[in-house]
Each structure stands twice: as C-alpha cells, then as structure tokens.
Coordinates of N, CA and C in Angstrom, one line a residue:
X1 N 0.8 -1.2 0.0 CA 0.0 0.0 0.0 C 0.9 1.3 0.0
X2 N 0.5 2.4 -0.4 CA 0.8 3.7 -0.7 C 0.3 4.3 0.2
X3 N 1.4 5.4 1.1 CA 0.4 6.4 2.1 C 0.2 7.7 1.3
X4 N -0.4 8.9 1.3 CA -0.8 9.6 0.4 C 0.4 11.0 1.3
X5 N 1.0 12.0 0.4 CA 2.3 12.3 1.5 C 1.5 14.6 1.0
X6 N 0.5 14.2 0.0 CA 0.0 15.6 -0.7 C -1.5 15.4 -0.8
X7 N -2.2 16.9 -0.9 CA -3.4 16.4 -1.1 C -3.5 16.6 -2.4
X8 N -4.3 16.1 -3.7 CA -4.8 16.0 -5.0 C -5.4 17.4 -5.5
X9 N -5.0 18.1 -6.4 CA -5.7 19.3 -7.1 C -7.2 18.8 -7.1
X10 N -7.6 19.6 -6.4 CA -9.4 19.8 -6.5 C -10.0 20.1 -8.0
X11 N -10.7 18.6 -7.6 CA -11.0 18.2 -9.3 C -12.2 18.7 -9.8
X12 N -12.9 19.5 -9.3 CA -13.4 20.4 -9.5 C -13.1 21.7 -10.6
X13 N -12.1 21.7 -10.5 CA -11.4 23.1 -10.9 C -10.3 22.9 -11.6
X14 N -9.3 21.5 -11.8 CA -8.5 21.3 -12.7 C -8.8 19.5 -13.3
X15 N -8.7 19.7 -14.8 CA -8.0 18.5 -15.1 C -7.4 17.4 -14.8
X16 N -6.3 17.6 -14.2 CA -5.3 16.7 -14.0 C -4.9 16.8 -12.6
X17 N -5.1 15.4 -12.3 CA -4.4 15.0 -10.7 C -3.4 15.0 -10.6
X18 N -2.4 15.8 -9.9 CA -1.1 15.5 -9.1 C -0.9 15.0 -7.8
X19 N -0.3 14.1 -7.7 CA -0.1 13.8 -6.0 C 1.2 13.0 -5.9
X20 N 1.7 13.2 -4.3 CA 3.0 12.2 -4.3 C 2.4 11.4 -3.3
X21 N 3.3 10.3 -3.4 CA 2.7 9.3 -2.9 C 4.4 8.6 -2.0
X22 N 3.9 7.8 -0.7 CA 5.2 7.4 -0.3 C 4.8 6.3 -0.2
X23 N 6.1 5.3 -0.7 CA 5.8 3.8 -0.5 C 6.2 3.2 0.8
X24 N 5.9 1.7 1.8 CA 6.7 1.5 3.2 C 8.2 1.6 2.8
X25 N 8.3 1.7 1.8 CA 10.2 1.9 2.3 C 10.6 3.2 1.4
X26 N 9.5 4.1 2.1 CA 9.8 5.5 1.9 C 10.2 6.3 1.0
X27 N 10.0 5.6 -0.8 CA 10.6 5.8 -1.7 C 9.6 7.2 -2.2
X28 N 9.8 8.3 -2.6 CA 8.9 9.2 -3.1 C 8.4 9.0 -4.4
X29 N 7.2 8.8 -5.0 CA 6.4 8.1 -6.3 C 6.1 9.1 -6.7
X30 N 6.2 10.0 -7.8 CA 5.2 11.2 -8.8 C 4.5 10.7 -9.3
X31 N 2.8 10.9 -9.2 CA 2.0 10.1 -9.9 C 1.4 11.4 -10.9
X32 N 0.8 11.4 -11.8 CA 0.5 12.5 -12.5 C -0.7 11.8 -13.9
X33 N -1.9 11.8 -13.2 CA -3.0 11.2 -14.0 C -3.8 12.2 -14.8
X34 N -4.3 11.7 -15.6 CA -5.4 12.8 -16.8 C -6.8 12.4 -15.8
X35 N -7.4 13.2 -15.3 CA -9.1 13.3 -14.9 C -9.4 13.7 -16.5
X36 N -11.1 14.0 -16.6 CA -11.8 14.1 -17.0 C -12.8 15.1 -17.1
X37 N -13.4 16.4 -17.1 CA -14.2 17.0 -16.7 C -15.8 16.2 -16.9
X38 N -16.4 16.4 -15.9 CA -17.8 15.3 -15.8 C -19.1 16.8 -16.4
X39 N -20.0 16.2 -17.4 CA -21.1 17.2 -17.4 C -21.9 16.9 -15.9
X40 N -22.5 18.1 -15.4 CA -23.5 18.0 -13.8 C -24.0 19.0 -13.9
X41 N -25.4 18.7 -13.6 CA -26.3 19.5 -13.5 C -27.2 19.0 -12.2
X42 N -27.4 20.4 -11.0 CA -27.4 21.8 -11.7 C -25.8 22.1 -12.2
X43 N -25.6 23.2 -13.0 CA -24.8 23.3 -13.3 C -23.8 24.8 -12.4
X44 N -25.1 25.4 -11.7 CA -25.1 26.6 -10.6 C -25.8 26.5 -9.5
X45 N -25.4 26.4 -8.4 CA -26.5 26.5 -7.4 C -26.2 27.6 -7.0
X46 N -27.2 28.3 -6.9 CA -27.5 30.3 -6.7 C -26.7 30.3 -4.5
X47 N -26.5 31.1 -3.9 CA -25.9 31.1 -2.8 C -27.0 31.5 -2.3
X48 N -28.1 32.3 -2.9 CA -29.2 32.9 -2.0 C -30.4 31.6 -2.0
X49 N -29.9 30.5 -2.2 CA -30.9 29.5 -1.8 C -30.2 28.9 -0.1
X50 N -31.5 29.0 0.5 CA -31.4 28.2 1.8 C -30.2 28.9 3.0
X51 N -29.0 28.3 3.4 CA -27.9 28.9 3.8 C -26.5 29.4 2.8
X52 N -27.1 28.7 1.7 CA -25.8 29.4 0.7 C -25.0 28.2 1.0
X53 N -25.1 26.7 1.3 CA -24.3 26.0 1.4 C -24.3 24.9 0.9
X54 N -25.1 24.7 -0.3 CA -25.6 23.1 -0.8 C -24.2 23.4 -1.8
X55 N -23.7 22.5 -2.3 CA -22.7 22.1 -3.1 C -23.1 20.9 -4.0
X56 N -24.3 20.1 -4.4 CA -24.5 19.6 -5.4 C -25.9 19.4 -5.4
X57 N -27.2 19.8 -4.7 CA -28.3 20.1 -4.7 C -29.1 21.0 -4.5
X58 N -29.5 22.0 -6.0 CA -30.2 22.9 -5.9 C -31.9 22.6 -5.3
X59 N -32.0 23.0 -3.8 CA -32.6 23.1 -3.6 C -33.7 23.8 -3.9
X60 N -33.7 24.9 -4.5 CA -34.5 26.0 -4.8 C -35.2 26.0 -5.7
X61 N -34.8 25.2 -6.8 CA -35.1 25.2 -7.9 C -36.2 24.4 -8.3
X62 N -36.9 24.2 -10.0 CA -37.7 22.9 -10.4 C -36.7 22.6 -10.4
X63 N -37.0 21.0 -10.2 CA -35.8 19.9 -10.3 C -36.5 19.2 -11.7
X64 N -37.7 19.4 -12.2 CA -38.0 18.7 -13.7 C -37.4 19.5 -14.4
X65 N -36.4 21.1 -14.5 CA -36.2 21.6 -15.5 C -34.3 21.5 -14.8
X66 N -33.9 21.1 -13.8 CA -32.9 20.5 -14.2 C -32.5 19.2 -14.4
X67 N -33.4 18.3 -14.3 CA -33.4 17.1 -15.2 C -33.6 17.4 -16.8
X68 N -34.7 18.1 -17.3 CA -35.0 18.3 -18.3 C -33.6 19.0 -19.0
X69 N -32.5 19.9 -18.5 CA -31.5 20.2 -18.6 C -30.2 19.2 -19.1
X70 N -30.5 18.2 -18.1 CA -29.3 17.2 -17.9 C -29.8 16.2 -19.1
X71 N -31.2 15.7 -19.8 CA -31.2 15.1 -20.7 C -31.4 15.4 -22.0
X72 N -31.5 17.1 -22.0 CA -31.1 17.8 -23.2 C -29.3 17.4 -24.1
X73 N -28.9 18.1 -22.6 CA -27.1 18.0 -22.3 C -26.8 16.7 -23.0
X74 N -27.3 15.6 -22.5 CA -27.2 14.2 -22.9 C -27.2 13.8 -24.5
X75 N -28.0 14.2 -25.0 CA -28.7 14.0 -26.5 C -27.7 15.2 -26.8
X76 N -27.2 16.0 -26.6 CA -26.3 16.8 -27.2 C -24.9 15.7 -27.3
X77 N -24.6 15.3 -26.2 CA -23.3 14.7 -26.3 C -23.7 13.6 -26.7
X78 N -24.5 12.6 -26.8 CA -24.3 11.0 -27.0 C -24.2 10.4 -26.0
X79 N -24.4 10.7 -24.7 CA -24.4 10.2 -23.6 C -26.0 10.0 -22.9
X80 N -25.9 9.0 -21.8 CA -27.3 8.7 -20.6 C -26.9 9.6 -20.0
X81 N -28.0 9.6 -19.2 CA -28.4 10.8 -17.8 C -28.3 9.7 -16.6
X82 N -27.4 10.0 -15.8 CA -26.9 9.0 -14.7 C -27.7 9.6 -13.5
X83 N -28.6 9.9 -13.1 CA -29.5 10.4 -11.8 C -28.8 9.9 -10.1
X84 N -28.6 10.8 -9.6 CA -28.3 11.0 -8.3 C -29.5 11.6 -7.6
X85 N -30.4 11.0 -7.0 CA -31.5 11.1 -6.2 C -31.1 11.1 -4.9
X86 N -31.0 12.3 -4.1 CA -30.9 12.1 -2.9 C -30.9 13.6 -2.0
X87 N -30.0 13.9 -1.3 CA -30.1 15.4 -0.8 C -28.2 16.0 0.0
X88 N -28.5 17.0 0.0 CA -27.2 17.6 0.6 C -27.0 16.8 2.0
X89 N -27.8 16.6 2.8 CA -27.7 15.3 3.8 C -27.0 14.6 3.9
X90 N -26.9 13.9 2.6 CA -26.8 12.3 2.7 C -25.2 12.2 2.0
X91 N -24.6 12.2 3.2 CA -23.0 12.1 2.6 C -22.4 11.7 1.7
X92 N -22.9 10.4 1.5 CA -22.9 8.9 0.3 C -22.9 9.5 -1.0
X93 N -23.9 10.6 -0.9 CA -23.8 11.6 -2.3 C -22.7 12.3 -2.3
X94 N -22.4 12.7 -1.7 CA -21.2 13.7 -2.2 C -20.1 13.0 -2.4
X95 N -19.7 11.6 -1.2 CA -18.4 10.6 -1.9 C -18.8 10.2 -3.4
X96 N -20.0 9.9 -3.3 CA -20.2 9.2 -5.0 C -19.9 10.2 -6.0
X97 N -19.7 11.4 -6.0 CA -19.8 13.0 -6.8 C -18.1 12.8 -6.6
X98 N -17.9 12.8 -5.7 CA -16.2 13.3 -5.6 C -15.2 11.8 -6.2
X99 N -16.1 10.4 -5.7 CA -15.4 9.2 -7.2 C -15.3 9.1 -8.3
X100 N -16.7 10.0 -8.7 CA -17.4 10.1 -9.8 C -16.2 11.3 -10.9
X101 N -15.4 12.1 -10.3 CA -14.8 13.0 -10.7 C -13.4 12.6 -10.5
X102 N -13.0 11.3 -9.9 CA -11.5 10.9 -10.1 C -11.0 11.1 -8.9
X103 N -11.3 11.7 -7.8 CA -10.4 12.0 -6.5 C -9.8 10.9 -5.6
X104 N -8.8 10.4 -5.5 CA -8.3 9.8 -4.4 C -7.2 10.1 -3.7
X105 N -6.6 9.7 -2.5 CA -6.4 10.2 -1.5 C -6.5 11.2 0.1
X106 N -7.1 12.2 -0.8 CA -7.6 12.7 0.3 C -8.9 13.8 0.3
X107 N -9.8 13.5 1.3 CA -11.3 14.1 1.2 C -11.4 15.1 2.0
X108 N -12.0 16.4 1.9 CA -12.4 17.1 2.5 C -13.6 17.5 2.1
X109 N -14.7 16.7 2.8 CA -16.3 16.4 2.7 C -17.0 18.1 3.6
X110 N -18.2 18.5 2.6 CA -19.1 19.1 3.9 C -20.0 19.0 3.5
X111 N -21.2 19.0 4.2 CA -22.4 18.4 4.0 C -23.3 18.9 5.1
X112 N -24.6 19.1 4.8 CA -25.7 19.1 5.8 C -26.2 18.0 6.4
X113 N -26.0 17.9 7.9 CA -26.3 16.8 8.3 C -27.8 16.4 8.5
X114 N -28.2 15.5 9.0 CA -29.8 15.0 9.3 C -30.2 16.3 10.3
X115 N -29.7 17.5 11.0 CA -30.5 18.2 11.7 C -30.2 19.4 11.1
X116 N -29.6 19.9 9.6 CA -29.2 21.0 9.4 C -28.1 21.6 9.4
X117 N -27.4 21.1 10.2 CA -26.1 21.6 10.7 C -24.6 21.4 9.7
X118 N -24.3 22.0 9.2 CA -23.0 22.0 8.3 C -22.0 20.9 9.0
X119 N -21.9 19.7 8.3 CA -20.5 18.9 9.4 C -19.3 19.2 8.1
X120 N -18.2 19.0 8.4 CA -17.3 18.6 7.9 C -15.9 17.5 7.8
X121 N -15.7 16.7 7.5 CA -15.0 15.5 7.5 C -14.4 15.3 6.6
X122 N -12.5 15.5 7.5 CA -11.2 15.2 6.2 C -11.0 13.7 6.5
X123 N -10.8 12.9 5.3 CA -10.5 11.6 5.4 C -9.0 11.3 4.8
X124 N -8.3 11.1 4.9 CA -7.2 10.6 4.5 C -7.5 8.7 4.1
X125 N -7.2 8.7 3.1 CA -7.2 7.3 2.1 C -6.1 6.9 2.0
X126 N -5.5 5.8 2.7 CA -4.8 4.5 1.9 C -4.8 4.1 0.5
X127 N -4.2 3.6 -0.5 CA -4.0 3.3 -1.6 C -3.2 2.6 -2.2
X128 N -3.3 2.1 -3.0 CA -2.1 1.2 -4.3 C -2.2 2.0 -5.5
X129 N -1.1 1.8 -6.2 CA -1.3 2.2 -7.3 C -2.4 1.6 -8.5
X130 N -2.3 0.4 -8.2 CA -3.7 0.2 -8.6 C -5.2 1.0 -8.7
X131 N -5.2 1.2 -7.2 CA -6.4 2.4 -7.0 C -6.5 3.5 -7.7
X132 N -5.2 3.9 -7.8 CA -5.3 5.2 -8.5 C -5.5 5.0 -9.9
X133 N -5.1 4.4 -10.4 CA -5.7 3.3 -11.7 C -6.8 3.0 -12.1
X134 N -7.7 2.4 -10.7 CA -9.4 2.7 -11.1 C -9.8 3.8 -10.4
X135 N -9.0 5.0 -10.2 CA -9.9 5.8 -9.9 C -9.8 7.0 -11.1
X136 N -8.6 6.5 -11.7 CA -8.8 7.6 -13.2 C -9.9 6.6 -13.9
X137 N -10.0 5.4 -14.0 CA -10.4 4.5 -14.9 C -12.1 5.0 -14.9
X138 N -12.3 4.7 -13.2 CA -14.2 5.4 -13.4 C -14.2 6.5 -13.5
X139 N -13.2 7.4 -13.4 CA -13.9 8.9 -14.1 C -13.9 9.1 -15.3
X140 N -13.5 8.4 -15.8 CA -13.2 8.5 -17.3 C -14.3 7.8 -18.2
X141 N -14.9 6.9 -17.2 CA -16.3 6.6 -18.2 C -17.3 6.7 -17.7
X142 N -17.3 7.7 -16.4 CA -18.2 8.3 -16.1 C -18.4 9.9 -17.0
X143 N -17.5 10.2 -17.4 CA -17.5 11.2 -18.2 C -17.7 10.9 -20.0
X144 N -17.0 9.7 -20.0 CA -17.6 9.4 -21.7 C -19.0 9.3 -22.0
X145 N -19.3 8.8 -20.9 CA -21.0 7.9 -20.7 C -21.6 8.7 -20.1
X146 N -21.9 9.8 -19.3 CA -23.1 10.3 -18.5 C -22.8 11.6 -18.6
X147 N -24.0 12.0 -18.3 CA -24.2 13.7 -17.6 C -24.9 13.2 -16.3
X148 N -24.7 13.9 -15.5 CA -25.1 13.2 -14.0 C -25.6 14.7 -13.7
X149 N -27.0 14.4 -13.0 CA -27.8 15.0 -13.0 C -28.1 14.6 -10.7
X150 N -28.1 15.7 -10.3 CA -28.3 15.7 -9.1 C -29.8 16.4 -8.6
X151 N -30.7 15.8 -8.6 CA -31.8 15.8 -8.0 C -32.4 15.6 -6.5
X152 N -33.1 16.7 -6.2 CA -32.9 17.0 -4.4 C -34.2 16.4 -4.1
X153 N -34.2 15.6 -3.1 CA -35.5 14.8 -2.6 C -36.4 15.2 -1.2
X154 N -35.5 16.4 -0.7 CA -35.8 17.1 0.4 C -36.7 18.2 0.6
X155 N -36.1 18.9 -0.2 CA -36.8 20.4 -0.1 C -37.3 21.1 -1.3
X156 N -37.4 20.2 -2.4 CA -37.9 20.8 -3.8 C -38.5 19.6 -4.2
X157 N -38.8 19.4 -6.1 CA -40.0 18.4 -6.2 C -39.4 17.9 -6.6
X158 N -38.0 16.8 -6.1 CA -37.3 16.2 -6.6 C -38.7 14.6 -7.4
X159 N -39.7 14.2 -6.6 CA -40.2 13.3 -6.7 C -41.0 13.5 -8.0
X160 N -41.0 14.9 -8.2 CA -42.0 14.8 -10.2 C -40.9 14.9 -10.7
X161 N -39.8 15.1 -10.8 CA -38.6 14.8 -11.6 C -38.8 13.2 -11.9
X162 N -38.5 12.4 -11.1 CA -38.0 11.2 -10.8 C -39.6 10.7 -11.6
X163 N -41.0 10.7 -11.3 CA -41.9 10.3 -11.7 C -41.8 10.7 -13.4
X164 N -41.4 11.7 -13.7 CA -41.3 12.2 -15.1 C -40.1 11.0 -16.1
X165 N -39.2 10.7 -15.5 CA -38.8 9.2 -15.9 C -39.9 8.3 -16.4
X166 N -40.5 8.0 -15.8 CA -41.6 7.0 -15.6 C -41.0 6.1 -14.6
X167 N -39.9 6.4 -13.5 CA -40.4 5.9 -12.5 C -41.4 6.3 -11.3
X168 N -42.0 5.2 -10.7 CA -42.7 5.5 -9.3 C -42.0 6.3 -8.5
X169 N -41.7 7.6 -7.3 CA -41.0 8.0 -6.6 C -41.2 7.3 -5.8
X170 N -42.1 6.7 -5.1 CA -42.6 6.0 -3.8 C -42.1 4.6 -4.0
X171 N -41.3 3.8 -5.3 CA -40.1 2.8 -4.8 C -39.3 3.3 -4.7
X172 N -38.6 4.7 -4.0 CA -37.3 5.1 -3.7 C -37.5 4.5 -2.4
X173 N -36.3 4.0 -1.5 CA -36.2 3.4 -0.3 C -34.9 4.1 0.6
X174 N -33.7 3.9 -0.5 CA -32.7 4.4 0.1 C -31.8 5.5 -1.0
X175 N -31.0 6.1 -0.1 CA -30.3 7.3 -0.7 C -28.5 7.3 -0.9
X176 N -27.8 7.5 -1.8 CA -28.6 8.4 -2.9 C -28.9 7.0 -4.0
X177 N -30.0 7.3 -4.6 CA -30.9 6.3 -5.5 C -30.4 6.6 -7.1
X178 N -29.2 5.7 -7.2 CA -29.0 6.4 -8.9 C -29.8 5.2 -10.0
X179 N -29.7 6.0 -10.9 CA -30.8 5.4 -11.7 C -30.0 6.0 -13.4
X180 N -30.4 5.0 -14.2 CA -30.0 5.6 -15.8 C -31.2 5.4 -16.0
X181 N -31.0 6.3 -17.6 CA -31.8 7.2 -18.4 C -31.7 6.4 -19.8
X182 N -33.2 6.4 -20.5 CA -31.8 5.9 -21.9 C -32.2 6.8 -23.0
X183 N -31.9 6.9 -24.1 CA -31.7 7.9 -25.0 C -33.2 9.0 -25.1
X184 N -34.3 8.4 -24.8 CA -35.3 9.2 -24.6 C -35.7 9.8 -23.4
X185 N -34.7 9.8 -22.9 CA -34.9 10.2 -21.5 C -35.8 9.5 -19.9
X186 N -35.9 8.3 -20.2 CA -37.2 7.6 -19.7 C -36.1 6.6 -19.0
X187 N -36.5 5.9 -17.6 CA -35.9 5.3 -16.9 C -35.4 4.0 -17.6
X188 N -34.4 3.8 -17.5 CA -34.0 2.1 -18.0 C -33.5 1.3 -16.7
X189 N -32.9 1.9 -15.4 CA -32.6 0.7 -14.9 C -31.8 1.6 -13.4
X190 N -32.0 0.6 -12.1 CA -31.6 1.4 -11.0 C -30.3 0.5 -10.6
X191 N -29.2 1.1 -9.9 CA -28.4 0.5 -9.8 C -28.4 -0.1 -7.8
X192 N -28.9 -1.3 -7.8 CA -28.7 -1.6 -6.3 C -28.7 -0.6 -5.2
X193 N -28.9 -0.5 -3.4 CA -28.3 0.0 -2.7 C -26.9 -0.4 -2.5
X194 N -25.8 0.7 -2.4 CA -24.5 -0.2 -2.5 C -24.2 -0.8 -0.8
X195 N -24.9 -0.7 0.0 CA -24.8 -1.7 1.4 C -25.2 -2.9 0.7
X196 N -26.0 -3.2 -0.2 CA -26.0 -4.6 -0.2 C -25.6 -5.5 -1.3
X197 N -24.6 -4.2 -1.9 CA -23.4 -5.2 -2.9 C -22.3 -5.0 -1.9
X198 N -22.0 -6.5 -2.2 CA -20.7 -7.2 -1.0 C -19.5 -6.5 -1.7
X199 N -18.8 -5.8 -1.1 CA -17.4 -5.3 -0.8 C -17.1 -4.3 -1.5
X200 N -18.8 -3.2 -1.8 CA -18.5 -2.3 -2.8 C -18.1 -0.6 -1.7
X201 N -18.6 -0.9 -0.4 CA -18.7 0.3 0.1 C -17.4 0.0 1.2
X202 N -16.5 0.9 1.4 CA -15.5 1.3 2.2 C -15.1 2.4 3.3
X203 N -15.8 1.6 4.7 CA -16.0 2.4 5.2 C -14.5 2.6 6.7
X204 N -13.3 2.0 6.3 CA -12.2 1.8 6.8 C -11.0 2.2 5.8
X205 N -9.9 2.9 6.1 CA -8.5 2.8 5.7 C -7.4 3.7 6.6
X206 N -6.6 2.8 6.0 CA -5.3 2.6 7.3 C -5.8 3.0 8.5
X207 N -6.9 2.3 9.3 CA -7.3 2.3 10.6 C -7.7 3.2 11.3
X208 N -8.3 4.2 9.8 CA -9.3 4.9 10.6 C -10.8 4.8 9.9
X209 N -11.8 5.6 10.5 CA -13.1 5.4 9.9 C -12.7 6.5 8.3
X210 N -13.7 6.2 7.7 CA -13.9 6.5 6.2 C -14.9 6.5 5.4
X211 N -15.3 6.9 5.0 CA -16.2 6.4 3.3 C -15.9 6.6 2.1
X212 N -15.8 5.5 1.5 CA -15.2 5.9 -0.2 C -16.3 4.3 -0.8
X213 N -15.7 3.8 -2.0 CA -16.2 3.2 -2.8 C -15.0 2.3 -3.1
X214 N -15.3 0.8 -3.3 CA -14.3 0.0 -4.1 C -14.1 0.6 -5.3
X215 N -13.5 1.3 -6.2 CA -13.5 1.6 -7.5 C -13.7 0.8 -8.4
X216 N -13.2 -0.3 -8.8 CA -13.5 -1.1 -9.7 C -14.5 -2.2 -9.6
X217 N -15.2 -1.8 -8.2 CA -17.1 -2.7 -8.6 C -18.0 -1.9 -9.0
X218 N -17.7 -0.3 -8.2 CA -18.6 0.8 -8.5 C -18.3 0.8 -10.3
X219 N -17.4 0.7 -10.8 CA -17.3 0.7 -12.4 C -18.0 0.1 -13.1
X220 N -18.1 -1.7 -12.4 CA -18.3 -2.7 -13.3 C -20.0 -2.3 -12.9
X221 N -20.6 -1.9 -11.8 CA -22.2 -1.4 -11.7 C -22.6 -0.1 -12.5
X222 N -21.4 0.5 -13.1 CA -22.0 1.8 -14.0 C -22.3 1.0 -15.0
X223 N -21.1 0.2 -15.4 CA -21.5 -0.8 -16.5 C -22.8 -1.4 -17.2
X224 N -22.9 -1.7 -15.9 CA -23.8 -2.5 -16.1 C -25.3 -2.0 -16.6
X225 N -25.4 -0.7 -15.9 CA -26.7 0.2 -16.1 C -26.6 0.9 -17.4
X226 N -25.2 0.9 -18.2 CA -24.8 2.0 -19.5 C -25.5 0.6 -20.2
X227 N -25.4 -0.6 -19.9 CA -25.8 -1.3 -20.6 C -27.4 -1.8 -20.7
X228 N -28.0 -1.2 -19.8 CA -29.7 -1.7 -19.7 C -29.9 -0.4 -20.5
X229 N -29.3 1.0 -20.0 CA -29.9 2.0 -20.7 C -29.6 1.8 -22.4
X230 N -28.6 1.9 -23.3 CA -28.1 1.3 -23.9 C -29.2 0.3 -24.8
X231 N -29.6 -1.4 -24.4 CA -30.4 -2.4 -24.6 C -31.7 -1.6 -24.8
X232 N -32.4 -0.9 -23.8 CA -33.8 -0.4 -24.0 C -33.6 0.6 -25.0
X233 N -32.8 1.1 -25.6 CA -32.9 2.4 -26.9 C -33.0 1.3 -28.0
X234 N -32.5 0.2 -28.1 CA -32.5 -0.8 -29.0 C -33.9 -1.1 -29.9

C-alpha cells in the first residue's frame, strides 16, 4: 500500500491530478494522472438558496427543469443521464460525486447533516497504485458515458422529476438512489443499494473510519446500467 504524502488538485477546478505518494520503504512516487471534466447538473446553485451552502443540490429550484436540462445536455453529447437522487444530507452523495470525478487520497467532505447543521469531514485514504488506476479509470467513463444529473429529494419536487422518468418515486427506499436514463430520457434501470453489494462500500482505511467506494465494482455497476440504458434504446 501507498500512504498519500500531498493532497490532490481539486477536481473540480482542474483536469489533471497531481499527488506524491510514499511507499513502506519510503521511496517518493510522482504520480501525475489525466481526470476528465464530468457534465453536472445543476450546473449553478444560486448562494441565496437556503444557507448558501448546498454544493450539489439545488434546492430551490424545479428539479423537472434540471433534469430536463441534464437530458437535453445528454442528446447533445451522446451520452445517458446518470440520476443522483438524494439530498445535501446524505453524505454517500457527495463521496459518489467526488469518485465520480477521479479523486483519491484525500477528502475534505461538507455536508448538511440530518438536523441542518454543516458537518465537515477530512478523510485521508490508503491506496495502491492500482487504486489510483481505477480511480482515473471510473472517471473516465463516467465522463464518456453520462451527464449526471443531481436531483434534491428534500426540499424541492425532486419526486415529479423522478416520476417524469416514468419511475414510481414511492419505490425510492434508500439514498442516494442512482438510476439511468436511456436515449429518450425515460428510466431504464436502478443501480442496487450499494450496502447490499458485498465489498463495494469502504467504510475503513489505514485504521481509521472512512467512506469511499471500491473503484472497480462501482465501475463494473455503471457498466452494467450504461448497458440496460443502452439495450432499452434498442
């Protein structure tokens, strides 16, 4: 394993990951990977919504006209609409947003917790070079293949978004609920809760608490859904 010795350019705002990396016998590694920029919508969340603090759910807004947005965007590029159904709450969203965009090593999460309250949580991540390997690998077809569309389930009408799919909102169960699109914009397929795919959620590294994603199961489960959405345009 690799301890992480820098933190990663905020992939947000640049291209390309830089980081150094030390190995157990202390050797200094330059790793220097290509990210990907991801289409996401919203594409602005206004600061005069709420506290000015959501960072990937426009609360304020229709959420049918930023979906309707994100499957415009889609048919422009040649890409599905990868749906993130959930809320600024729900942490799980924002690691899936921050894998979704290439980041590993190290996390600096903030989020609205279940009472309101802004938490914030730096994680430091363990790794192989490997990892770093699938973690350029799923951003990279998360970006060929989707526009990912963040839909808020809390405080706006995330649920006629989701119904306008032609799914039911009332089999949502758990969060965040991702779901593809397929070329007509109409639901093709939900991807599991990932608590109950075995060894996909990572809630441990180097002995402390965490949350991240196995990278290369969460890949093979985009897969899998690029491929129902995909099958149903057929």
């Amino acid at each position: 394993m690799i301890g992480c010795s820098s933190k990663p350019n905020n992939v947000d705002n640049a291209p390309t990951i830089h980081a150094s990396v030390t190995s157990e016998a202390n050797d200094s590694i330059q790793i220097e990977q290509q990210t990907l920029p991801i289409s996401v919508y919203p594409q602005v969340i206004s600061k005069d919504c709420g506290d000015g603090e959501a960072r990937l759910f426009d609360e304020c807004s229709d959420q049918t006209e930023i979906l309707k947005k994100a499957i415009a965007a889609a048919d422009q590029q040649n890409k599905n609409v990868l749906v993130s159904y959930g809320g600024e709450w729900c942490i799980w969203c924002h690691v899936l947003d921050r894998y979704f965009q290439g980041q590993f090593c190290t996390f600096d999460y903030q989020w609205r917790d279940s009472k309101g309250d802004i938490s914030e949580w730096l994680m430091q991540e363990d790794i192989s070079t490997k990892d770093i390997q699938d973690a350029i690998a799923l951003n990279n077809f998360v970006a060929n293949s989707f526009v990912v569309a963040h839909i808020d389930n809390s405080y706006a009408n995330g649920a006629e978004a989701i119904a306008m799919t032609g799914l039911d909102p009332d089999a949502v169960f758990y969060y965040p609920y991702i779901i593809v699109l397929d070329h007509q914009g109409k639901y093709a397929g939900t991807m599991n809760a990932a608590s109950t795919i075995e060894g996909l959620e990572v809630r441990e590294s180097g002995g402390q608490e965490f949350r991240g994603y196995r990278r290369d199961l969460l890949l093979a489960q985009l897969k899998a859904l690029k491929h129902k959405a995909n099958s149903q345009s057929l």
